[in-house]
Amino acid sequence: MRLILLGAPGAGKGTQANFIKEKYNIPQISTGDMLRAAIKAGTEMGLAAKKVMDAGQLVSDDIIIGLVKERLKEADCANGYLFDGFPRTIAQADAMKDAGVKVDYVLEISVPDESIIERMDGRRCHPGSGRVYHVKFNPPKVDNKDDVTGEELVQRDDDKAETVKKRLDVYHNQTEVLLAYYNNWAQSGDPVAPKYRKIEGVGAVEAIRDSAFAALSN
């Protein structure tokens, strides 16, 4: 199972990625993790990436694709892999295609913006333990207090509505074009094109999981 997971920030990709990883016994490949690992290991690509990042610039698609190809040679990718947060742009998708990185499925998790904002803006967490609550869907027993310690809960800056709206704007402007890119490729008749599947990401986590598994089995 070689898979790209697409969807807006807050659509639940991380949760579903965990289910898919376990079912198919494949690693989740995130470019952030790859960059950190390559820099730590001091590989040629890692050193090139570090130089760019130290200068406060964005790592080029060439370096990212080089890291991806390096990563896919590792033993844990024998059964396949799941790309999370990559590709983000048409240029990266083209570079992946040109590099011959094989993908079986592109799975889109579709969630309306207002649902994502409600989901993220209502999150509260306990800094000491990482326990997460939601003011509407999973409230603490006592308003804004951790169930275990009774300490104050906090809202992370990343979860605030204005921040979420900005992240969604970036997604719509830069990454959403990939939905049409992969959909059109899937319908082109190209024998190496991945299958494109879309599921709704609203509702019970288990129901979404079942939809994902069903989509990836046909």
Short mmCIF file of N, CA and C in Angstrom, two decimals, residues 93-155:
data_model
loop_
_atom_site.label_atom_id
_atom_site.label_comp_id
_atom_site.label_asym_id
_atom_site.label_seq_id
_atom_site.Cartn_x
_atom_site.Cartn_y
_atom_site.Cartn_z
N ALA A 93 4.55 17.54 -6.64
CA ALA A 93 3.85 16.38 -7.22
C ALA A 93 4.50 15.99 -8.55
N ASP A 94 4.82 17.01 -9.36
CA ASP A 94 5.51 16.75 -10.64
C ASP A 94 6.87 16.12 -10.41
N ALA A 95 7.59 16.64 -9.41
CA ALA A 95 8.93 16.12 -9.12
C ALA A 95 8.85 14.66 -8.67
N MET A 96 7.82 14.33 -7.89
CA MET A 96 7.61 12.95 -7.46
C MET A 96 7.34 12.05 -8.66
N LYS A 97 6.49 12.54 -9.56
CA LYS A 97 6.14 11.77 -10.75
C LYS A 97 7.39 11.54 -11.61
N ASP A 98 8.16 12.61 -11.82
CA ASP A 98 9.37 12.52 -12.64
C ASP A 98 10.41 11.59 -12.03
N ALA A 99 10.42 11.54 -10.69
CA ALA A 99 11.40 10.69 -10.00
C ALA A 99 10.95 9.23 -9.96
N GLY A 100 9.73 8.97 -10.45
CA GLY A 100 9.23 7.60 -10.50
C GLY A 100 8.82 7.04 -9.14
N VAL A 101 8.46 7.95 -8.21
CA VAL A 101 7.98 7.48 -6.89
C VAL A 101 6.58 6.90 -7.08
N LYS A 102 6.44 5.61 -6.80
CA LYS A 102 5.18 4.91 -7.08
C LYS A 102 4.14 5.17 -5.98
N VAL A 103 2.91 5.43 -6.42
CA VAL A 103 1.80 5.65 -5.49
C VAL A 103 0.60 4.84 -5.99
N ASP A 104 -0.02 4.05 -5.10
CA ASP A 104 -1.19 3.24 -5.48
C ASP A 104 -2.49 4.03 -5.34
N TYR A 105 -2.60 4.77 -4.24
CA TYR A 105 -3.84 5.50 -3.95
C TYR A 105 -3.54 6.92 -3.47
N VAL A 106 -4.43 7.84 -3.84
CA VAL A 106 -4.48 9.17 -3.22
C VAL A 106 -5.83 9.22 -2.51
N LEU A 107 -5.79 9.41 -1.19
CA LEU A 107 -7.03 9.43 -0.40
C LEU A 107 -7.25 10.84 0.13
N GLU A 108 -8.38 11.43 -0.28
CA GLU A 108 -8.74 12.78 0.20
C GLU A 108 -9.73 12.65 1.35
N ILE A 109 -9.42 13.31 2.46
CA ILE A 109 -10.36 13.39 3.57
C ILE A 109 -10.98 14.79 3.52
N SER A 110 -12.26 14.83 3.19
CA SER A 110 -12.93 16.10 2.94
C SER A 110 -13.74 16.54 4.17
N VAL A 111 -13.43 17.75 4.66
CA VAL A 111 -14.14 18.32 5.81
C VAL A 111 -14.38 19.81 5.54
N PRO A 112 -15.61 20.32 5.72
CA PRO A 112 -15.86 21.74 5.50
C PRO A 112 -15.04 22.61 6.47
N ASP A 113 -14.65 23.78 5.99
CA ASP A 113 -13.85 24.70 6.82
C ASP A 113 -14.49 24.97 8.18
N GLU A 114 -15.82 25.19 8.18
CA GLU A 114 -16.45 25.57 9.47
C GLU A 114 -16.34 24.43 10.49
N SER A 115 -16.38 23.19 10.00
CA SER A 115 -16.24 22.04 10.92
C SER A 115 -14.82 21.98 11.47
N ILE A 116 -13.84 22.28 10.62
CA ILE A 116 -12.44 22.26 11.06
C ILE A 116 -12.21 23.35 12.11
N ILE A 117 -12.76 24.55 11.85
CA ILE A 117 -12.57 25.66 12.80
C ILE A 117 -13.20 25.31 14.15
N GLU A 118 -14.41 24.74 14.12
CA GLU A 118 -15.09 24.35 15.37
C GLU A 118 -14.28 23.28 16.10
N ARG A 119 -13.78 22.32 15.33
CA ARG A 119 -13.01 21.20 15.89
C ARG A 119 -11.72 21.69 16.56
N MET A 120 -11.02 22.60 15.89
CA MET A 120 -9.72 23.06 16.40
C MET A 120 -9.88 24.11 17.49
N ASP A 121 -10.78 25.07 17.26
CA ASP A 121 -10.94 26.20 18.18
C ASP A 121 -11.46 25.73 19.54
N GLY A 122 -12.16 24.59 19.57
CA GLY A 122 -12.70 24.09 20.83
C GLY A 122 -11.73 23.22 21.63
N ARG A 123 -10.56 22.95 21.06
CA ARG A 123 -9.60 22.08 21.76
C ARG A 123 -8.97 22.79 22.96
N ARG A 124 -8.83 22.04 24.04
CA ARG A 124 -8.10 22.53 25.21
C ARG A 124 -7.17 21.42 25.66
N CYS A 125 -5.98 21.77 26.12
CA CYS A 125 -5.08 20.69 26.53
C CYS A 125 -4.45 20.99 27.89
N HIS A 126 -4.03 19.91 28.54
CA HIS A 126 -3.34 20.00 29.82
C HIS A 126 -1.85 19.92 29.51
N PRO A 127 -1.12 21.05 29.71
CA PRO A 127 0.28 21.10 29.27
C PRO A 127 1.16 20.01 29.90
N GLY A 128 0.90 19.67 31.16
CA GLY A 128 1.76 18.71 31.86
C GLY A 128 1.71 17.31 31.29
N SER A 129 0.51 16.87 30.87
CA SER A 129 0.35 15.47 30.44
C SER A 129 0.09 15.32 28.94
N GLY A 130 -0.35 16.43 28.31
CA GLY A 130 -0.72 16.34 26.89
C GLY A 130 -2.16 15.88 26.69
N ARG A 131 -2.92 15.69 27.81
CA ARG A 131 -4.32 15.28 27.66
C ARG A 131 -5.09 16.37 26.92
N VAL A 132 -5.94 15.92 25.98
CA VAL A 132 -6.68 16.88 25.14
C VAL A 132 -8.18 16.73 25.39
N TYR A 133 -8.84 17.87 25.49
CA TYR A 133 -10.30 17.92 25.67
C TYR A 133 -10.88 18.76 24.54
N HIS A 134 -12.22 18.79 24.48
CA HIS A 134 -12.89 19.69 23.55
C HIS A 134 -14.11 20.26 24.26
N VAL A 135 -14.27 21.58 24.16
CA VAL A 135 -15.34 22.24 24.92
C VAL A 135 -16.73 21.68 24.59
N LYS A 136 -16.90 21.18 23.36
CA LYS A 136 -18.20 20.66 22.94
C LYS A 136 -18.23 19.14 22.87
N PHE A 137 -17.21 18.55 22.23
CA PHE A 137 -17.26 17.11 21.94
C PHE A 137 -16.68 16.22 23.03
N ASN A 138 -15.80 16.79 23.86
CA ASN A 138 -15.17 15.98 24.92
C ASN A 138 -14.80 16.89 26.09
N PRO A 139 -15.82 17.50 26.74
CA PRO A 139 -15.51 18.51 27.77
C PRO A 139 -14.95 17.88 29.04
N PRO A 140 -14.13 18.63 29.78
CA PRO A 140 -13.65 18.13 31.07
C PRO A 140 -14.82 18.12 32.07
N LYS A 141 -14.66 17.37 33.15
CA LYS A 141 -15.74 17.27 34.16
C LYS A 141 -16.03 18.63 34.77
N VAL A 142 -14.96 19.39 35.04
CA VAL A 142 -15.11 20.76 35.56
C VAL A 142 -14.60 21.71 34.49
N ASP A 143 -15.39 22.75 34.22
CA ASP A 143 -15.07 23.66 33.13
C ASP A 143 -13.61 24.14 33.18
N ASN A 144 -12.87 23.90 32.08
CA ASN A 144 -11.50 24.36 31.88
C ASN A 144 -10.49 23.82 32.90
N LYS A 145 -10.81 22.67 33.54
CA LYS A 145 -9.87 22.05 34.48
C LYS A 145 -9.57 20.62 34.03
N ASP A 146 -8.31 20.22 34.18
CA ASP A 146 -7.92 18.85 33.85
C ASP A 146 -8.62 17.87 34.80
N ASP A 147 -9.15 16.78 34.23
CA ASP A 147 -9.89 15.78 35.04
C ASP A 147 -9.02 15.15 36.12
N VAL A 148 -7.74 14.97 35.82
CA VAL A 148 -6.86 14.22 36.74
C VAL A 148 -6.25 15.12 37.81
N THR A 149 -5.68 16.25 37.37
CA THR A 149 -4.94 17.10 38.32
C THR A 149 -5.73 18.30 38.80
N GLY A 150 -6.80 18.66 38.07
CA GLY A 150 -7.55 19.86 38.43
C GLY A 150 -6.87 21.15 37.99
N GLU A 151 -5.75 21.01 37.27
CA GLU A 151 -5.03 22.21 36.80
C GLU A 151 -5.75 22.83 35.60
N GLU A 152 -5.43 24.12 35.38
CA GLU A 152 -6.05 24.88 34.27
C GLU A 152 -5.69 24.26 32.93
N LEU A 153 -6.66 24.23 32.03
CA LEU A 153 -6.40 23.82 30.65
C LEU A 153 -6.04 25.06 29.82
N VAL A 154 -5.32 24.85 28.73
CA VAL A 154 -4.93 25.97 27.87
C VAL A 154 -5.37 25.69 26.43
N GLN A 155 -5.51 26.79 25.70
CA GLN A 155 -5.76 26.67 24.26
C GLN A 155 -4.45 27.01 23.55
#
